[in-house]
CSV table of C-alpha atoms in Angstrom, one decimal:
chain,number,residue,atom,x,y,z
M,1,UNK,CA,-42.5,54.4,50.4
M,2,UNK,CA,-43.5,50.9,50.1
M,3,UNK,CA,-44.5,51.8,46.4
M,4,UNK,CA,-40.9,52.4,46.0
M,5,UNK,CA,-39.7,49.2,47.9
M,6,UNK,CA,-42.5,47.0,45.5
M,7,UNK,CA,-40.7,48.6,42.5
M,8,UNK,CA,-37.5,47.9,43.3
M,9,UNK,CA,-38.4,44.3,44.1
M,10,UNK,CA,-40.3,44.0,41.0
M,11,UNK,CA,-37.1,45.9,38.9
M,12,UNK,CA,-35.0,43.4,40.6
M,13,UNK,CA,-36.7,40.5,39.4
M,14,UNK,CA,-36.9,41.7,35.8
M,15,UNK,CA,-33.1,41.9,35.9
M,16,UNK,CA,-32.4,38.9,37.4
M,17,UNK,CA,-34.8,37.1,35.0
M,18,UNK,CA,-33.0,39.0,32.1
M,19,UNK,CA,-29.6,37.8,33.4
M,20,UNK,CA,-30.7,34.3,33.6
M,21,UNK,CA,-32.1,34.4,30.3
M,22,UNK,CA,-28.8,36.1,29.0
M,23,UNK,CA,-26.6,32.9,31.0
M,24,UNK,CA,-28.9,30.3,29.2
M,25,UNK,CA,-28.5,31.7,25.9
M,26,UNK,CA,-24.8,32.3,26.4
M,27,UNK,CA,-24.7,27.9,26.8
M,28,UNK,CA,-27.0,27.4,24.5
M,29,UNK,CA,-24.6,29.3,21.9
M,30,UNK,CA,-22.1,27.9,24.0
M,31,UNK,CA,-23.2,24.2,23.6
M,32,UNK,CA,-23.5,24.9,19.8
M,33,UNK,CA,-19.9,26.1,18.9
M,34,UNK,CA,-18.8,22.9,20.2
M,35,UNK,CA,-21.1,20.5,18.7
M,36,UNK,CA,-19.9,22.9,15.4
M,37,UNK,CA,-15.9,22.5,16.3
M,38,UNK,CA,-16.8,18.3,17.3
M,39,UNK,CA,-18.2,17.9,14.0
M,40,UNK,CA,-15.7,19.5,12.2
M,41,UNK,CA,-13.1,17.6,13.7
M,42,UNK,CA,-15.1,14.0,13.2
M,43,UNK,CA,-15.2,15.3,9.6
M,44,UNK,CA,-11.3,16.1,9.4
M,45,UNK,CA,-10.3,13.2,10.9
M,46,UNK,CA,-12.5,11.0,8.6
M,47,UNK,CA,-11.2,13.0,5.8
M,48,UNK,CA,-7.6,12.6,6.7
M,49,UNK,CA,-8.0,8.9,7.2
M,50,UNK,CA,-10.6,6.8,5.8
M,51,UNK,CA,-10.6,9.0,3.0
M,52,UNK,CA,-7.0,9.3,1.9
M,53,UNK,CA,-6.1,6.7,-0.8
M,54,UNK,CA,-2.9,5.4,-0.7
M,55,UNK,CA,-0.8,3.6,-3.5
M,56,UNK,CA,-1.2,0.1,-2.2
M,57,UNK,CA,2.1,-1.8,-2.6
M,58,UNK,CA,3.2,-5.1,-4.8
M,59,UNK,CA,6.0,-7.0,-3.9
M,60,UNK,CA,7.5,-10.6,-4.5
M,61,UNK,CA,7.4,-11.9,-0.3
M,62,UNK,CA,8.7,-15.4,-1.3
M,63,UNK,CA,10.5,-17.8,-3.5
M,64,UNK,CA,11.3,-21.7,-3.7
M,65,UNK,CA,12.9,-23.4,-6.8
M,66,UNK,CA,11.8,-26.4,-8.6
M,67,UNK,CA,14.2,-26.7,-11.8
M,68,UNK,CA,18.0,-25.4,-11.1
M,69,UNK,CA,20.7,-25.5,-13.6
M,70,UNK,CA,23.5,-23.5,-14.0
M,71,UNK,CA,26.8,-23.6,-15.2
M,72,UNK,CA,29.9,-20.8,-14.5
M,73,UNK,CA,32.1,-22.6,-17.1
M,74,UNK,CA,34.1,-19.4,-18.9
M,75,UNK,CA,33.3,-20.1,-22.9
M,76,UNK,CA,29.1,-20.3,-21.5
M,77,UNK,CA,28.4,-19.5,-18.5
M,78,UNK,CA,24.5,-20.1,-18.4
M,79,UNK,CA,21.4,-20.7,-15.5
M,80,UNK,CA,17.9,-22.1,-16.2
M,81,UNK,CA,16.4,-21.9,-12.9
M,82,UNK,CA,12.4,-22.2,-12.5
M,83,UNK,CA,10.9,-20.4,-9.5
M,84,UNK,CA,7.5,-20.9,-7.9
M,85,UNK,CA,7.1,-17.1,-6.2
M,86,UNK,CA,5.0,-15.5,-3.8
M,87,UNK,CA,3.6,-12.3,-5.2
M,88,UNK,CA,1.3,-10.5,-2.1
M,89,UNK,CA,-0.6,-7.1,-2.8
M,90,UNK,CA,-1.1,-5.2,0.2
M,91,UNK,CA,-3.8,-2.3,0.5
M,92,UNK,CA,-3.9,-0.2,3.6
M,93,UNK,CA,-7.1,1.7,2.1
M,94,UNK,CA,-11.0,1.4,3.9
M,95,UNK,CA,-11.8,-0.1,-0.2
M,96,UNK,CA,-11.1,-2.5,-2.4
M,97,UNK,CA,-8.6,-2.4,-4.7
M,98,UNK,CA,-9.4,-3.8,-8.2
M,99,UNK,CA,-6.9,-4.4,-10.9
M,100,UNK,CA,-6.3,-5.5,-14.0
M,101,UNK,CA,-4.2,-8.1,-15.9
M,102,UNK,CA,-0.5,-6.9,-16.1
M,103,UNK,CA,3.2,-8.8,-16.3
M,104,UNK,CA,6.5,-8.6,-14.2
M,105,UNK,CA,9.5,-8.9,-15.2
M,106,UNK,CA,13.1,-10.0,-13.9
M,107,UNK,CA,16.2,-8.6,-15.1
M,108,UNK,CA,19.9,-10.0,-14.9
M,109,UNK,CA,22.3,-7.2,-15.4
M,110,UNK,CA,19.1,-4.7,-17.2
M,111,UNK,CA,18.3,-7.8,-19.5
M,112,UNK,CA,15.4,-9.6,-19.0
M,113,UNK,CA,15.7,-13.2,-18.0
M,114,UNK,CA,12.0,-13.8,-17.2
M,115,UNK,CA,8.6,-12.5,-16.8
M,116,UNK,CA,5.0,-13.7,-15.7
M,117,UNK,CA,1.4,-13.3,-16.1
M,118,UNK,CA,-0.7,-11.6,-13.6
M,119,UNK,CA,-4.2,-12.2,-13.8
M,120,UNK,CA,-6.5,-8.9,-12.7
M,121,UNK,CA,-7.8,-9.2,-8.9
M,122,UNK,CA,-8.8,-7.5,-6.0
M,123,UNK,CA,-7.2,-6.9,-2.5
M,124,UNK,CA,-9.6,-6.2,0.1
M,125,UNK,CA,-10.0,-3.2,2.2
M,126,UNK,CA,-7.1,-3.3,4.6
M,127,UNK,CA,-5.5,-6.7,4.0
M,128,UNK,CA,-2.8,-8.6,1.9
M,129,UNK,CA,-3.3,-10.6,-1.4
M,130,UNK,CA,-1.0,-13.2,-1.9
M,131,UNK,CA,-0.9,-15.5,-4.9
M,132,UNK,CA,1.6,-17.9,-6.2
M,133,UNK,CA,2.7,-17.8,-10.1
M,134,UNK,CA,5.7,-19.5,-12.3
M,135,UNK,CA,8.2,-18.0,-13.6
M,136,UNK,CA,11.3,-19.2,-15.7
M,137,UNK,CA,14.6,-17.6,-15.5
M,138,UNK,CA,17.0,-18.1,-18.4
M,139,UNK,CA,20.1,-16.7,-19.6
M,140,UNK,CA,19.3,-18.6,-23.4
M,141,UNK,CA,18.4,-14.6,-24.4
M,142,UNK,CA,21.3,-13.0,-22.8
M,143,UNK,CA,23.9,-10.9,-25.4
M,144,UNK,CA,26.2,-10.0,-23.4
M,145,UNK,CA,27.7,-12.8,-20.6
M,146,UNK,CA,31.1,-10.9,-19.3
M,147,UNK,CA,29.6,-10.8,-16.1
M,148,UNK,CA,27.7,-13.8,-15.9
M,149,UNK,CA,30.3,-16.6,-15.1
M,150,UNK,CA,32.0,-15.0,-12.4
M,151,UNK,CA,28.6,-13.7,-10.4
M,152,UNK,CA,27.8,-17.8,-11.1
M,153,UNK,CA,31.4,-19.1,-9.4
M,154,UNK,CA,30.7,-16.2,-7.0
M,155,UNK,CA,27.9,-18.4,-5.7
M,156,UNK,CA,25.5,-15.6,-5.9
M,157,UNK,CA,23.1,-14.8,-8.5
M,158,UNK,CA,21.6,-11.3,-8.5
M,159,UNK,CA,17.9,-10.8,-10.6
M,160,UNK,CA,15.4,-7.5,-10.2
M,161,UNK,CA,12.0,-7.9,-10.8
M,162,UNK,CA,9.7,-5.3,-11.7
M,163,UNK,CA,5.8,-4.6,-12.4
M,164,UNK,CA,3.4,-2.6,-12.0
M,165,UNK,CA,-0.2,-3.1,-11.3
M,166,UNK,CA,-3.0,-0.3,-12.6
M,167,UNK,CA,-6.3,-0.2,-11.0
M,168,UNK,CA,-9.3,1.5,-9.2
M,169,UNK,CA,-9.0,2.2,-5.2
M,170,UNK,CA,-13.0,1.7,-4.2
M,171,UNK,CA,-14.2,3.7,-1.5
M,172,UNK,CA,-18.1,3.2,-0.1
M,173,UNK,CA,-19.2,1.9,-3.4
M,174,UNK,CA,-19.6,5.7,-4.8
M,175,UNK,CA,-15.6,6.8,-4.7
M,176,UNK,CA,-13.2,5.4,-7.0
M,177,UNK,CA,-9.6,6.8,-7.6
M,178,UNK,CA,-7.4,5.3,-10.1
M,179,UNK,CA,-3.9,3.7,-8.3
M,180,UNK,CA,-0.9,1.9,-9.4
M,181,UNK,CA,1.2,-0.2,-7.5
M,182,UNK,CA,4.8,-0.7,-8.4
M,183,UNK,CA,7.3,-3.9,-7.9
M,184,UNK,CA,10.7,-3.0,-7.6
M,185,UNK,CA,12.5,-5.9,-5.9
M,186,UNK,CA,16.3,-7.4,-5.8
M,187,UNK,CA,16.9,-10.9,-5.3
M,188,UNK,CA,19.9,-12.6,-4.5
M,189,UNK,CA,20.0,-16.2,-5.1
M,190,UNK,CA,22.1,-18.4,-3.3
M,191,UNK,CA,23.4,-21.2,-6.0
M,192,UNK,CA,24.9,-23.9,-2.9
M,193,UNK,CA,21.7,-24.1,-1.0
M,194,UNK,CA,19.1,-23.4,-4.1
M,195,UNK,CA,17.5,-21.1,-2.0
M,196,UNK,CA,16.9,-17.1,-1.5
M,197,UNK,CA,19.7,-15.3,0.3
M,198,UNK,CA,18.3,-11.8,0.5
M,199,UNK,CA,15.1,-10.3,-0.8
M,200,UNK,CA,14.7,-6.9,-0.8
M,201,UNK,CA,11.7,-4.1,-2.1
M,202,UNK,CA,11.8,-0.8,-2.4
């Protein structure tokens, strides 16, 4: 009889050790599944963010005007205006973005009044490059003026400019994607006060 009772105890023992065992490799397994799903999301989340290259975006932020002539008188209506502007490059991306020499151009009516040289750059990760260039606008080119002396008696002079810069988006000095960014502004220039009335980029 106490055979029996010392082999119970001993059975009961083995099972209880067994069960333990059995919990500890249920958390370890546990404990790895979620380290697994952790990583996994880490590597979506770095995939989805600092990964992802995104277009950065070029736009004209700014004018002033140091030459302005214009004239709204019917047989010639005419403008030779020379602008100082405010280009800025903005790039959102964890890398540079490197690009290369390019032009923009500004348009009266679809014609082209004007255009610029923009010298290749960079915009660093996540900020804004701004930079300052000349550009003269003239109507000495323009074929057809039907238009053009009653938007200058209007008092409002309406000019697009458009560009677009081509270049690499860097990422941790191993991943480069090719990217453009596009200008497509509208400007409205207020002839009384020489100044910028509205500026708006799509």
């Amino acid at each position: 009889m106490a055979e029996k009772h010392q082999h119970d105890r001993e059975y009961g023992a083995g099972a209880q050790s067994r069960e333990l065992r059995r919990k500890k490799r249920n958390k370890c397994l546990l404990y790895i599944f979620l380290f697994i799903v952790f990583q996994t999301a880490v590597i979506l989340l770095f995939a989805l963010t600092i990964m992802k290259i995104r277009a950065p975006k070029f736009r004209l932020s700014a004018a002033a005007f140091d030459t302005f002539e214009y004239s709204s008188a019917a047989a010639n209506p005419s403008f030779n205006i020379r602008m100082t502007a405010q280009l800025s490059v903005k790039n959102t991306n964890f890398g540079q973005f490197k690009f290369e020499d390019t032009n923009i151009a500004f348009y009266y009516n679809g014609a082209v009044v004007g255009s610029a040289f923009i010298p290749g750059s960079r915009a660093k990760a996540r900020s804004t490059n701004k930079f300052i260039t000349v550009v003269e606008l003239s109507s000495a080119g323009l074929q057809n003026r039907a238009q053009l002396g009653s938007d200058l008696s209007s008092g409002v002079l309406a000019v697009n400019s458009g560009g677009r810069l081509s270049g690499k988006v860097e990422l941790l000095k191993v991943l480069k994607r090719k990217k453009s960014a596009q200008m497509n502004c509208i400007i409205a220039i207020n002839l009384a006060q020489r100044i910028i009335g509205d500026l708006r980029c799509n």
